GROMACS .gro file of C-alpha atoms in nm:
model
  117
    1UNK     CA    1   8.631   2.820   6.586
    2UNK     CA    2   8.360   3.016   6.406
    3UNK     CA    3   8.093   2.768   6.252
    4UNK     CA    4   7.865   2.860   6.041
    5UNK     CA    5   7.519   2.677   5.978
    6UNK     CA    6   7.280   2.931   5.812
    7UNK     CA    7   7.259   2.931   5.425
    8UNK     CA    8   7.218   3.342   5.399
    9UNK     CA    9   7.578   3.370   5.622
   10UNK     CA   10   7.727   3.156   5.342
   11UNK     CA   11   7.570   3.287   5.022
   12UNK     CA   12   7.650   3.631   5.200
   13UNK     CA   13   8.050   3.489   5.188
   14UNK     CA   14   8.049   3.366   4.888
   15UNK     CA   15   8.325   3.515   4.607
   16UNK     CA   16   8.403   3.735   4.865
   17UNK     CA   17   8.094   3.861   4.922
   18UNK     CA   18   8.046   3.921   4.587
   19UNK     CA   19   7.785   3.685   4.466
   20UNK     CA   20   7.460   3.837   4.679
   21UNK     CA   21   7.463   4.149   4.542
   22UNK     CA   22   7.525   3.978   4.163
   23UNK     CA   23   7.223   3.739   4.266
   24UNK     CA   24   7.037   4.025   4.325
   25UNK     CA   25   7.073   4.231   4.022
   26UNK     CA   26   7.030   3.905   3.821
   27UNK     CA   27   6.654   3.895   3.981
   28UNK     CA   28   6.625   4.265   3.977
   29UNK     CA   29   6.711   4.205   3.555
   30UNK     CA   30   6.452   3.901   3.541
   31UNK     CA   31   6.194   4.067   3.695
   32UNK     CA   32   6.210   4.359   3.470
   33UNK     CA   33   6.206   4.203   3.180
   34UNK     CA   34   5.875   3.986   3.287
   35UNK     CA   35   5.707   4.320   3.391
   36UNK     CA   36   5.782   4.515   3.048
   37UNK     CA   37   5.611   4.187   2.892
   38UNK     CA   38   5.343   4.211   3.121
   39UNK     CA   39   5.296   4.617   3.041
   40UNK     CA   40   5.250   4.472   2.677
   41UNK     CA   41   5.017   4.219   2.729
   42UNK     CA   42   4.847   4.274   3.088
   43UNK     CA   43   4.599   4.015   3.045
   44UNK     CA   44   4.879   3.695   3.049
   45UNK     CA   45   5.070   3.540   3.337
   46UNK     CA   46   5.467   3.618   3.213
   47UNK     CA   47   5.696   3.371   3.418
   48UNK     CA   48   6.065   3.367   3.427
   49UNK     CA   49   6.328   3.203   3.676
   50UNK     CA   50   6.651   3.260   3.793
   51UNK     CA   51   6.830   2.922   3.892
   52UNK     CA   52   7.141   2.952   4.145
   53UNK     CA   53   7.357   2.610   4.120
   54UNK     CA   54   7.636   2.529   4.427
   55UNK     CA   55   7.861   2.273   4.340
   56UNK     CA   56   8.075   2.139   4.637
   57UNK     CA   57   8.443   1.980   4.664
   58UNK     CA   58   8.548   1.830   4.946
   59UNK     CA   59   8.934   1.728   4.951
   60UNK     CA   60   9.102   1.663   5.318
   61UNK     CA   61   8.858   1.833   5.475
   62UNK     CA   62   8.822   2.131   5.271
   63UNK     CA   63   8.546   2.267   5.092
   64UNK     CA   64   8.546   2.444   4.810
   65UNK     CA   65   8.213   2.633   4.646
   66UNK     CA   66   8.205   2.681   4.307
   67UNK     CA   67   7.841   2.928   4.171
   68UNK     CA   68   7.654   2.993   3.904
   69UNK     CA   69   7.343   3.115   3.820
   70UNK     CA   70   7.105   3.185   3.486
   71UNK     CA   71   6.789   3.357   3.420
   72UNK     CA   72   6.563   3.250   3.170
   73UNK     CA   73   6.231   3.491   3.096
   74UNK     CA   74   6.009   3.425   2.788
   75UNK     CA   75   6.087   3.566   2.472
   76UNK     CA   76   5.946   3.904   2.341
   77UNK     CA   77   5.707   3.865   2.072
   78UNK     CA   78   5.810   3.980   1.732
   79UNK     CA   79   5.555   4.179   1.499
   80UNK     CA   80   5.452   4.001   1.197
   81UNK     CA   81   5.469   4.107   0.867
   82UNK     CA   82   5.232   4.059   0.593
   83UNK     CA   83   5.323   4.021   0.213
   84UNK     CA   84   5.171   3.900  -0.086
   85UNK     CA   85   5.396   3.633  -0.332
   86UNK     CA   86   5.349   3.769  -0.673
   87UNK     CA   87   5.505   3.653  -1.042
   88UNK     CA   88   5.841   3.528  -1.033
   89UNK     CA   89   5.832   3.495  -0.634
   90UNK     CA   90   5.903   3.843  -0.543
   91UNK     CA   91   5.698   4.045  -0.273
   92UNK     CA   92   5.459   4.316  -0.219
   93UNK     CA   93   5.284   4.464  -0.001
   94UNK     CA   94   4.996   4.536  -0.267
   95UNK     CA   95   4.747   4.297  -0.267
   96UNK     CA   96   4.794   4.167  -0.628
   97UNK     CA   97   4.409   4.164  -0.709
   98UNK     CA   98   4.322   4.458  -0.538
   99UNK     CA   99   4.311   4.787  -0.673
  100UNK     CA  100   4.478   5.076  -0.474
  101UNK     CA  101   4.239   5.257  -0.325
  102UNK     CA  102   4.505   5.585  -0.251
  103UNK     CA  103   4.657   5.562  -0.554
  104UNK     CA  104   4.646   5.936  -0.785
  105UNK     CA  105   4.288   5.967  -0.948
  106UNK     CA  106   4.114   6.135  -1.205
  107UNK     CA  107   3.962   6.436  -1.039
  108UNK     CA  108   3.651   6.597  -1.194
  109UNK     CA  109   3.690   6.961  -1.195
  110UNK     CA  110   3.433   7.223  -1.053
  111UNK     CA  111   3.425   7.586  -1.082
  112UNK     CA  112   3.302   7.730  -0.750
  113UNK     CA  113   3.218   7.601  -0.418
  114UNK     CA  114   3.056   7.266  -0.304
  115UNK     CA  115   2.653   7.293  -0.236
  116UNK     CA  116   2.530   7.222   0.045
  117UNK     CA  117   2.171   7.090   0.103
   0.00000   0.00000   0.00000
């Protein structure tokens, strides 16, 4: 009778072997995700965490092994936008008492070429 003690041997078993190599792309997938928010914002600590649950079920002296397993990494920051409330509670993205400065202009004309000093 084989017996086996070590927790790797069993998660390596598990669904057939299946659930290591799931495990692993679900850190692989975590860890991404932190470092891409890092790349954004270098200068904070990102943290994420992958959580593996077993839950056991012993009947007449079998076992059975039932897994899951979630990731949770912070989430990405959205871009604000900035609008001004104007009459009647519409938007705009004029400042209402603020002149555009790009707006067309009267343009003076001159016949020739600018002096130089």
């Amino acid at each position: 009778m084989k017996k086996i003690r070590d927790f790797s041997q069993i998660i390596g078993m598990l669904e057939n072997g299946q659930l290591n190599p799931a495990l692993s792309a679900e850190v692989a997938d975590t860890l991404e995700k932190l470092t891409a928010l890092s790349d954004q914002n270098p200068a904070a600590t990102h943290k994420g965490k992958t959580t593996l649950t077993l839950d056991f079920a012993v009947k007449d002296g079998m076992v059975t092994i039932a897994t899951a397993f979630e990731s949770k990494t912070p989430k990405r920051p959205r871009k604000n936008s900035v609008f001004w409330v104007v009459e009647d509670g519409a938007l705009s993205t004029e400042h209402p008492r603020q002149h555009d400065m790009f707006g067309p202009r009267p343009v003076s004309s001159t016949d020739g070429e600018r002096q130089t000093q």
